[in-house]
Amino acid sequence: MPPVGIETLTRRIGELEQRILGLRSELAERDEDLTAARAANRDLTAQPDS
């Protein structure tokens, strides 16, 4: 197997950095969804039984 060149490694680093950014964005969106779900759950559990 031939050695991997600097260009290949640099390109791979760029790809991985983009993947990290995408995953961070997905995580932030899910965190927002979870926060909203928790708030809704608190509201529902705070309501008196009918």
Tab-separated table of N, CA and C in Angstrom, residues 15-43:
chain	number	residue	atom	x	y	z
A	15	GLU	N	-12.935	17.047	4.924
A	15	GLU	CA	-14.172	16.264	4.914
A	15	GLU	C	-14.648	15.978	6.338
A	16	LEU	N	-13.711	15.607	7.188
A	16	LEU	CA	-14.066	15.293	8.577
A	16	LEU	C	-14.524	16.538	9.330
A	17	GLU	N	-13.901	17.675	9.053
A	17	GLU	CA	-14.332	18.924	9.684
A	17	GLU	C	-15.762	19.274	9.268
A	18	GLN	N	-16.075	19.073	7.994
A	18	GLN	CA	-17.443	19.331	7.524
A	18	GLN	C	-18.430	18.382	8.191
A	19	ARG	N	-18.039	17.144	8.349
A	19	ARG	CA	-18.889	16.156	9.016
A	19	ARG	C	-19.144	16.556	10.462
A	20	ILE	N	-18.106	17.034	11.123
A	20	ILE	CA	-18.250	17.490	12.502
A	20	ILE	C	-19.240	18.640	12.571
A	21	LEU	N	-19.121	19.598	11.665
A	21	LEU	CA	-20.047	20.731	11.652
A	21	LEU	C	-21.484	20.260	11.451
A	22	GLY	N	-21.677	19.318	10.549
A	22	GLY	CA	-23.013	18.776	10.303
A	22	GLY	C	-23.567	18.065	11.534
A	23	LEU	N	-22.734	17.280	12.185
A	23	LEU	CA	-23.172	16.560	13.380
A	23	LEU	C	-23.475	17.517	14.524
A	24	ARG	N	-22.677	18.570	14.660
A	24	ARG	CA	-22.954	19.569	15.703
A	24	ARG	C	-24.290	20.249	15.446
A	25	SER	N	-24.572	20.531	14.194
A	25	SER	CA	-25.844	21.162	13.831
A	25	SER	C	-27.013	20.228	14.155
A	26	GLU	N	-26.877	18.961	13.799
A	26	GLU	CA	-27.920	17.976	14.111
A	26	GLU	C	-28.116	17.858	15.617
A	27	LEU	N	-27.029	17.851	16.361
A	27	LEU	CA	-27.101	17.743	17.815
A	27	LEU	C	-27.816	18.953	18.409
A	28	ALA	N	-27.506	20.132	17.919
A	28	ALA	CA	-28.157	21.343	18.419
A	28	ALA	C	-29.655	21.300	18.143
A	29	GLU	N	-30.032	20.828	16.946
A	29	GLU	CA	-31.452	20.723	16.595
A	29	GLU	C	-32.159	19.718	17.503
A	30	ARG	N	-31.542	18.601	17.749
A	30	ARG	CA	-32.148	17.587	18.625
A	30	ARG	C	-32.238	18.085	20.065
A	31	ASP	N	-31.230	18.850	20.475
A	31	ASP	CA	-31.244	19.417	21.815
A	31	ASP	C	-32.420	20.389	21.958
A	32	GLU	N	-32.662	21.192	20.923
A	32	GLU	CA	-33.804	22.108	20.935
A	32	GLU	C	-35.118	21.327	21.002
A	33	ASP	N	-35.204	20.265	20.225
A	33	ASP	CA	-36.409	19.421	20.241
A	33	ASP	C	-36.623	18.809	21.625
A	34	LEU	N	-35.552	18.339	22.235
A	34	LEU	CA	-35.640	17.733	23.558
A	34	LEU	C	-36.073	18.767	24.599
A	35	THR	N	-35.529	19.957	24.515
A	35	THR	CA	-35.911	21.027	25.438
A	35	THR	C	-37.389	21.349	25.296
A	36	ALA	N	-37.880	21.419	24.060
A	36	ALA	CA	-39.298	21.697	23.818
A	36	ALA	C	-40.173	20.561	24.345
A	37	ALA	N	-39.737	19.325	24.148
A	37	ALA	CA	-40.510	18.179	24.627
A	37	ALA	C	-40.558	18.164	26.153
A	38	ARG	N	-39.453	18.497	26.783
A	38	ARG	CA	-39.437	18.549	28.248
A	38	ARG	C	-40.383	19.634	28.765
A	39	ALA	N	-40.387	20.791	28.104
A	39	ALA	CA	-41.277	21.877	28.514
A	39	ALA	C	-42.728	21.453	28.358
A	40	ALA	N	-43.050	20.791	27.240
A	40	ALA	CA	-44.415	20.314	27.020
A	40	ALA	C	-44.794	19.283	28.076
A	41	ASN	N	-43.871	18.419	28.412
A	41	ASN	CA	-44.130	17.405	29.426
A	41	ASN	C	-44.392	18.050	30.787
A	42	ARG	N	-43.587	19.062	31.134
A	42	ARG	CA	-43.803	19.775	32.396
A	42	ARG	C	-45.193	20.409	32.418
A	43	ASP	N	-45.571	21.036	31.289
A	43	ASP	CA	-46.889	21.664	31.208
A	43	ASP	C	-48.003	20.637	31.389
